[in-house]
Amino acid sequence: MAQAWYERLSGLDQAFLHFEKPGAYMHVALTSIFDAGSLLGPEGGLDIQRIRRYVGSRLHLLPRYRQSLSYTPLTNDPVWVDDDKFELEYHVRHVSLPSPGTDRQLQTMIARLLEQPLDRRRPLWEAWFIEGLAGRRFAMLSKVHHCMVDGIAGVDLLAALLGVEPHKQIDKAERWQPRPKPDGRQLLRDDLGRRARASVNFVSSLPDLWRSPRPSGPDLGSRMSALWGLLQTGIGGASETSLNQPIGPHRRVEWLSFDLADVKEVKNRLHGTLNDVVLATVAGAMREFFLSRPDDPVPGDFRALIPVSVRTRDERGETGNRVSMWITPLPLQEKHPLRRFDAVHATTSKNRDDHQEGGAELLTQTADWTTSQVLGLATWLLTQARVFNIVVTNVPGPPVPFYLLDAPMAAAYPQVPLFESQGLGIALLSYGDKLYWGLAADWDIVPDIHQFADCLRHAFAELRAAAGMPIVHEVKRASRAA
């Protein structure tokens, strides 16, 4: 008889379950647009059965996609178990736009699909295939709960699902047999043993922690200092803005893209990083956006939460979250794009020098020693404090093209979940020769999301010109004069 199997969620993975509230669903998403290849029939219909067969043939590379949540007795901590009722048809779904569908219609549909929570009784993912786009194109919306993946793991999952060369052959799906689930007695016994071992291991590992937790990482003293700095940052609270109100369940979606070569040229000319260019662009766009709202002053302490990967090379391909964070003020009061860039660059350089991500990582590691109830209280306290105003996440994607069978992926727009009082989120993904921006917003808080996209275009054009690059075209201004 097969042995019972389960896997405990890390403290950080658990935190994303606790962050999820009605109307604030914690799934990350990617809207990929494909040229159809052979997947569209002569009348424009998508061959969804063929797509399902293909996805089924790749599931052995995505074991978490056939696992669901179970819970330990007493502490109610979540664990992964094999889902013995797994149905591929439930997870791979098929919808259509009225042909020929526009990108605006697609964004509206994506927003409505993002409003729907993932069912916690099932594996926490869905793939929606959307036909009807003009130009013999279709879209795939991939929704995965944040407790399963961070940005880097999400790219790895996408790479496992797709291929780097076009092909039409579908391999035979490997036979899969779900492993038995553990009973309550085993879970309780294992949990008590794990906590006892964790206490002993923590004390015995203190000397090693003080030196360094990993070859390239800061020592415990540096991480404690970084943690204290992070806590001090959070105590004061960021500025109150119209973006930071309790959100509802409904969403708006917008996207845009920049030439990656242009972004890299700006960062080279200004002697910064690609992320510095992104954050300076966001700062300029947010300034212009607030100026466009007559009753909305430009905030003096506007902070971005920036996820920072701490995933090592050996951990590539693993699911779960290996991410920390920076809390970074954005210089919205600064009028001049070069001075905004310099301010951003100085802040991010200090974050790196101070290993700010080490402090947040230490905080999340302690969650592995707590119960689900304690972690739930901690995440509730964090959501009540106004530690940040916006999330900006930038994930490096593949430089080579991806294919769904013989259908090339032409664009890839990421979407980040919104926390309880966060009306706007910004996610970026580099793919091929483009940097793709995905904007997600609360329906009522940011009805002018398309105007914010124009602000991003203008802010980047302004920074590009300030870096001495030629002006390519006029960009629509979305604000009143500063």
mmCIF file of N, CA, C and O in Angstrom, residues 39-98:
data_model
loop_
_atom_site.group_PDB
_atom_site.id
_atom_site.type_symbol
_atom_site.label_atom_id
_atom_site.label_comp_id
_atom_site.label_asym_id
_atom_site.label_seq_id
_atom_site.Cartn_x
_atom_site.Cartn_y
_atom_site.Cartn_z
ATOM 1 N N LEU A 39 -4.146 26.075 -33.877
ATOM 2 C CA LEU A 39 -5.119 25.861 -32.804
ATOM 3 C C LEU A 39 -6.478 26.483 -33.082
ATOM 4 O O LEU A 39 -7.439 26.205 -32.371
ATOM 5 N N LEU A 40 -6.579 27.324 -34.112
ATOM 6 C CA LEU A 40 -7.872 27.857 -34.532
ATOM 7 C C LEU A 40 -8.342 27.118 -35.774
ATOM 8 O O LEU A 40 -7.574 26.924 -36.726
ATOM 9 N N GLY A 41 -9.600 26.717 -35.768
ATOM 10 C CA GLY A 41 -10.177 26.072 -36.923
ATOM 11 C C GLY A 41 -10.496 27.070 -38.016
ATOM 12 O O GLY A 41 -10.373 28.289 -37.838
ATOM 13 N N PRO A 42 -10.960 26.605 -39.180
ATOM 14 C CA PRO A 42 -11.246 27.499 -40.305
ATOM 15 C C PRO A 42 -12.333 28.518 -39.997
ATOM 16 O O PRO A 42 -12.369 29.583 -40.611
ATOM 17 N N GLU A 43 -13.222 28.217 -39.056
ATOM 18 C CA GLU A 43 -14.274 29.162 -38.691
ATOM 19 C C GLU A 43 -13.905 29.996 -37.475
ATOM 20 O O GLU A 43 -14.741 30.739 -36.940
ATOM 21 N N GLY A 44 -12.665 29.888 -37.018
ATOM 22 C CA GLY A 44 -12.196 30.736 -35.925
ATOM 23 C C GLY A 44 -12.363 30.164 -34.541
ATOM 24 O O GLY A 44 -12.056 30.833 -33.552
ATOM 25 N N GLY A 45 -12.871 28.942 -34.419
ATOM 26 C CA GLY A 45 -13.053 28.332 -33.104
ATOM 27 C C GLY A 45 -11.764 27.728 -32.579
ATOM 28 O O GLY A 45 -10.972 27.148 -33.328
ATOM 29 N N LEU A 46 -11.543 27.855 -31.287
ATOM 30 C CA LEU A 46 -10.332 27.341 -30.649
ATOM 31 C C LEU A 46 -10.513 25.857 -30.344
ATOM 32 O O LEU A 46 -11.553 25.433 -29.823
ATOM 33 N N ASP A 47 -9.502 25.063 -30.635
ATOM 34 C CA ASP A 47 -9.545 23.612 -30.401
ATOM 35 C C ASP A 47 -9.220 23.344 -28.932
ATOM 36 O O ASP A 47 -8.105 22.968 -28.580
ATOM 37 N N ILE A 48 -10.210 23.520 -28.065
ATOM 38 C CA ILE A 48 -9.961 23.436 -26.629
ATOM 39 C C ILE A 48 -9.660 22.010 -26.189
ATOM 40 O O ILE A 48 -8.882 21.794 -25.240
ATOM 41 N N GLN A 49 -10.215 21.013 -26.856
ATOM 42 C CA GLN A 49 -9.917 19.637 -26.465
ATOM 43 C C GLN A 49 -8.453 19.298 -26.734
ATOM 44 O O GLN A 49 -7.812 18.613 -25.932
ATOM 45 N N ARG A 50 -7.942 19.779 -27.832
ATOM 46 C CA ARG A 50 -6.521 19.570 -28.119
ATOM 47 C C ARG A 50 -5.651 20.283 -27.091
ATOM 48 O O ARG A 50 -4.632 19.748 -26.643
ATOM 49 N N ILE A 51 -6.052 21.480 -26.713
ATOM 50 C CA ILE A 51 -5.304 22.228 -25.697
ATOM 51 C C ILE A 51 -5.333 21.492 -24.362
ATOM 52 O O ILE A 51 -4.317 21.379 -23.668
ATOM 53 N N ARG A 52 -6.499 20.947 -23.998
ATOM 54 C CA ARG A 52 -6.581 20.205 -22.736
ATOM 55 C C ARG A 52 -5.676 18.971 -22.761
ATOM 56 O O ARG A 52 -5.021 18.651 -21.771
ATOM 57 N N ARG A 53 -5.660 18.285 -23.884
ATOM 58 C CA ARG A 53 -4.772 17.120 -23.991
ATOM 59 C C ARG A 53 -3.315 17.540 -23.818
ATOM 60 O O ARG A 53 -2.525 16.855 -23.153
ATOM 61 N N TYR A 54 -2.974 18.674 -24.406
ATOM 62 C CA TYR A 54 -1.596 19.151 -24.301
ATOM 63 C C TYR A 54 -1.262 19.519 -22.853
ATOM 64 O O TYR A 54 -0.212 19.125 -22.332
ATOM 65 N N VAL A 55 -2.148 20.275 -22.196
ATOM 66 C CA VAL A 55 -1.899 20.644 -20.798
ATOM 67 C C VAL A 55 -1.781 19.383 -19.940
ATOM 68 O O VAL A 55 -0.898 19.274 -19.078
ATOM 69 N N GLY A 56 -2.655 18.402 -20.174
ATOM 70 C CA GLY A 56 -2.586 17.156 -19.426
ATOM 71 C C GLY A 56 -1.260 16.442 -19.612
ATOM 72 O O GLY A 56 -0.746 15.804 -18.685
ATOM 73 N N SER A 57 -0.662 16.566 -20.809
ATOM 74 C CA SER A 57 0.616 15.901 -21.072
ATOM 75 C C SER A 57 1.772 16.573 -20.361
ATOM 76 O O SER A 57 2.869 16.009 -20.278
ATOM 77 N N ARG A 58 1.555 17.800 -19.838
ATOM 78 C CA ARG A 58 2.625 18.539 -19.168
ATOM 79 C C ARG A 58 2.489 18.542 -17.644
ATOM 80 O O ARG A 58 3.362 19.056 -16.953
ATOM 81 N N LEU A 59 1.403 17.969 -17.124
ATOM 82 C CA LEU A 59 1.140 18.085 -15.692
ATOM 83 C C LEU A 59 2.167 17.360 -14.826
ATOM 84 O O LEU A 59 2.340 17.708 -13.662
ATOM 85 N N HIS A 60 2.862 16.360 -15.388
ATOM 86 C CA HIS A 60 3.897 15.702 -14.583
ATOM 87 C C HIS A 60 5.039 16.659 -14.256
ATOM 88 O O HIS A 60 5.809 16.421 -13.318
ATOM 89 N N LEU A 61 5.158 17.754 -15.017
ATOM 90 C CA LEU A 61 6.159 18.773 -14.741
ATOM 91 C C LEU A 61 5.653 19.812 -13.756
ATOM 92 O O LEU A 61 6.427 20.665 -13.305
ATOM 93 N N LEU A 62 4.363 19.747 -13.416
ATOM 94 C CA LEU A 62 3.716 20.732 -12.543
ATOM 95 C C LEU A 62 2.981 20.014 -11.413
ATOM 96 O O LEU A 62 1.750 20.072 -11.321
ATOM 97 N N PRO A 63 3.683 19.306 -10.532
ATOM 98 C CA PRO A 63 3.002 18.469 -9.538
ATOM 99 C C PRO A 63 2.061 19.240 -8.628
ATOM 100 O O PRO A 63 1.032 18.705 -8.209
ATOM 101 N N ARG A 64 2.370 20.511 -8.326
ATOM 102 C CA ARG A 64 1.482 21.287 -7.442
ATOM 103 C C ARG A 64 0.120 21.514 -8.075
ATOM 104 O O ARG A 64 -0.872 21.757 -7.379
ATOM 105 N N TYR A 65 0.029 21.403 -9.396
ATOM 106 C CA TYR A 65 -1.236 21.629 -10.079
ATOM 107 C C TYR A 65 -2.252 20.522 -9.810
ATOM 108 O O TYR A 65 -3.428 20.661 -10.172
ATOM 109 N N ARG A 66 -1.812 19.410 -9.205
ATOM 110 C CA ARG A 66 -2.748 18.344 -8.842
ATOM 111 C C ARG A 66 -2.759 18.124 -7.335
ATOM 112 O O ARG A 66 -3.054 17.029 -6.865
ATOM 113 N N GLN A 67 -2.489 19.179 -6.591
ATOM 114 C CA GLN A 67 -2.520 19.125 -5.136
ATOM 115 C C GLN A 67 -3.443 20.202 -4.602
ATOM 116 O O GLN A 67 -3.578 21.278 -5.190
ATOM 117 N N SER A 68 -4.096 19.896 -3.501
ATOM 118 C CA SER A 68 -5.021 20.831 -2.881
ATOM 119 C C SER A 68 -4.679 20.969 -1.403
ATOM 120 O O SER A 68 -3.806 20.277 -0.877
ATOM 121 N N LEU A 69 -5.396 21.861 -0.726
ATOM 122 C CA LEU A 69 -5.110 22.143 0.672
ATOM 123 C C LEU A 69 -5.864 21.193 1.591
ATOM 124 O O LEU A 69 -7.025 20.848 1.360
ATOM 125 N N SER A 70 -5.175 20.789 2.646
ATOM 126 C CA SER A 70 -5.800 20.132 3.788
ATOM 127 C C SER A 70 -5.280 20.848 5.029
ATOM 128 O O SER A 70 -4.406 21.728 4.917
ATOM 129 N N TYR A 71 -5.798 20.488 6.212
ATOM 130 C CA TYR A 71 -5.455 21.258 7.403
ATOM 131 C C TYR A 71 -5.167 20.324 8.571
ATOM 132 O O TYR A 71 -5.802 19.273 8.726
ATOM 133 N N THR A 72 -4.199 20.736 9.394
ATOM 134 C CA THR A 72 -3.828 19.932 10.550
ATOM 135 C C THR A 72 -4.842 20.124 11.667
ATOM 136 O O THR A 72 -5.480 21.178 11.759
ATOM 137 N N PRO A 73 -5.002 19.115 12.535
ATOM 138 C CA PRO A 73 -5.882 19.282 13.692
ATOM 139 C C PRO A 73 -5.269 20.275 14.691
ATOM 140 O O PRO A 73 -4.073 20.543 14.669
ATOM 141 N N LEU A 74 -6.101 20.823 15.535
ATOM 142 C CA LEU A 74 -5.730 21.765 16.600
ATOM 143 C C LEU A 74 -5.254 23.108 16.055
ATOM 144 O O LEU A 74 -5.899 24.131 16.251
ATOM 145 N N THR A 75 -4.103 23.136 15.368
ATOM 146 C CA THR A 75 -3.551 24.416 14.909
ATOM 147 C C THR A 75 -4.118 24.879 13.573
ATOM 148 O O THR A 75 -3.946 26.035 13.189
ATOM 149 N N ASN A 76 -4.758 23.983 12.834
ATOM 150 C CA ASN A 76 -5.389 24.319 11.554
ATOM 151 C C ASN A 76 -4.382 24.859 10.539
ATOM 152 O O ASN A 76 -4.702 25.689 9.694
ATOM 153 N N ASP A 77 -3.143 24.381 10.590
ATOM 154 C CA ASP A 77 -2.134 24.791 9.622
ATOM 155 C C ASP A 77 -2.390 24.094 8.280
ATOM 156 O O ASP A 77 -2.718 22.906 8.248
ATOM 157 N N PRO A 78 -2.214 24.798 7.169
ATOM 158 C CA PRO A 78 -2.472 24.194 5.854
ATOM 159 C C PRO A 78 -1.313 23.315 5.398
ATOM 160 O O PRO A 78 -0.135 23.612 5.660
ATOM 161 N N VAL A 79 -1.640 22.238 4.708
ATOM 162 C CA VAL A 79 -0.651 21.356 4.087
ATOM 163 C C VAL A 79 -1.140 21.004 2.687
ATOM 164 O O VAL A 79 -2.341 21.062 2.395
ATOM 165 N N TRP A 80 -0.196 20.646 1.822
ATOM 166 C CA TRP A 80 -0.543 20.180 0.484
ATOM 167 C C TRP A 80 -0.739 18.662 0.500
ATOM 168 O O TRP A 80 0.060 17.932 1.095
ATOM 169 N N VAL A 81 -1.794 18.200 -0.162
ATOM 170 C CA VAL A 81 -2.029 16.765 -0.364
ATOM 171 C C VAL A 81 -2.433 16.557 -1.811
ATOM 172 O O VAL A 81 -2.878 17.486 -2.493
ATOM 173 N N ASP A 82 -2.250 15.339 -2.310
ATOM 174 C CA ASP A 82 -2.698 15.029 -3.667
ATOM 175 C C ASP A 82 -4.220 15.070 -3.736
ATOM 176 O O ASP A 82 -4.917 14.566 -2.836
ATOM 177 N N ASP A 83 -4.737 15.675 -4.782
ATOM 178 C CA ASP A 83 -6.182 15.811 -4.968
ATOM 179 C C ASP A 83 -6.722 14.574 -5.685
ATOM 180 O O ASP A 83 -6.518 14.407 -6.896
ATOM 181 N N ASP A 84 -7.402 13.717 -4.936
ATOM 182 C CA ASP A 84 -7.883 12.461 -5.535
ATOM 183 C C ASP A 84 -9.129 12.661 -6.385
ATOM 184 O O ASP A 84 -9.650 11.706 -6.967
ATOM 185 N N LYS A 85 -9.628 13.916 -6.498
ATOM 186 C CA LYS A 85 -10.779 14.205 -7.357
ATOM 187 C C LYS A 85 -10.414 15.185 -8.467
ATOM 188 O O LYS A 85 -11.283 15.873 -9.005
ATOM 189 N N PHE A 86 -9.137 15.226 -8.809
ATOM 190 C CA PHE A 86 -8.667 16.195 -9.803
ATOM 191 C C PHE A 86 -9.368 15.997 -11.151
ATOM 192 O O PHE A 86 -9.465 14.879 -11.654
ATOM 193 N N GLU A 87 -9.849 17.119 -11.726
ATOM 194 C CA GLU A 87 -10.502 17.114 -13.038
ATOM 195 C C GLU A 87 -9.879 18.212 -13.891
ATOM 196 O O GLU A 87 -10.015 19.399 -13.582
ATOM 197 N N LEU A 88 -9.200 17.825 -14.941
ATOM 198 C CA LEU A 88 -8.540 18.801 -15.800
ATOM 199 C C LEU A 88 -9.538 19.770 -16.424
ATOM 200 O O LEU A 88 -9.254 20.964 -16.574
ATOM 201 N N GLU A 89 -10.722 19.254 -16.780
ATOM 202 C CA GLU A 89 -11.720 20.106 -17.440
ATOM 203 C C GLU A 89 -12.156 21.266 -16.558
ATOM 204 O O GLU A 89 -12.536 22.325 -17.059
ATOM 205 N N TYR A 90 -12.110 21.073 -15.233
ATOM 206 C CA TYR A 90 -12.489 22.166 -14.333
ATOM 207 C C TYR A 90 -11.472 23.305 -14.415
ATOM 208 O O TYR A 90 -11.850 24.487 -14.341
ATOM 209 N N HIS A 91 -10.207 22.983 -14.550
ATOM 210 C CA HIS A 91 -9.147 23.983 -14.461
ATOM 211 C C HIS A 91 -8.822 24.627 -15.801
ATOM 212 O O HIS A 91 -8.369 25.772 -15.841
ATOM 213 N N VAL A 92 -9.012 23.914 -16.902
ATOM 214 C CA VAL A 92 -8.739 24.467 -18.229
ATOM 215 C C VAL A 92 -10.081 24.863 -18.840
ATOM 216 O O VAL A 92 -10.870 24.009 -19.243
ATOM 217 N N ARG A 93 -10.331 26.156 -18.896
ATOM 218 C CA ARG A 93 -11.656 26.667 -19.260
ATOM 219 C C ARG A 93 -11.612 27.417 -20.586
ATOM 220 O O ARG A 93 -10.556 27.863 -21.033
ATOM 221 N N HIS A 94 -12.791 27.615 -21.162
ATOM 222 C CA HIS A 94 -12.894 28.116 -22.530
ATOM 223 C C HIS A 94 -14.036 29.124 -22.601
ATOM 224 O O HIS A 94 -15.175 28.827 -22.237
ATOM 225 N N VAL A 95 -13.708 30.353 -23.027
ATOM 226 C CA VAL A 95 -14.712 31.398 -23.212
ATOM 227 C C VAL A 95 -14.413 32.113 -24.525
ATOM 228 O O VAL A 95 -13.364 31.906 -25.145
ATOM 229 N N SER A 96 -15.336 32.982 -24.936
ATOM 230 C CA SER A 96 -15.193 33.629 -26.236
ATOM 231 C C SER A 96 -15.623 35.081 -26.162
ATOM 232 O O SER A 96 -16.577 35.436 -25.458
ATOM 233 N N LEU A 97 -14.922 35.927 -26.910
ATOM 234 C CA LEU A 97 -15.343 37.298 -27.152
ATOM 235 C C LEU A 97 -16.197 37.332 -28.424
ATOM 236 O O LEU A 97 -16.057 36.466 -29.292
ATOM 237 N N PRO A 98 -17.066 38.320 -28.552
ATOM 238 C CA PRO A 98 -17.777 38.476 -29.834
ATOM 239 C C PRO A 98 -16.778 38.889 -30.910
ATOM 240 O O PRO A 98 -16.154 39.940 -30.832
#
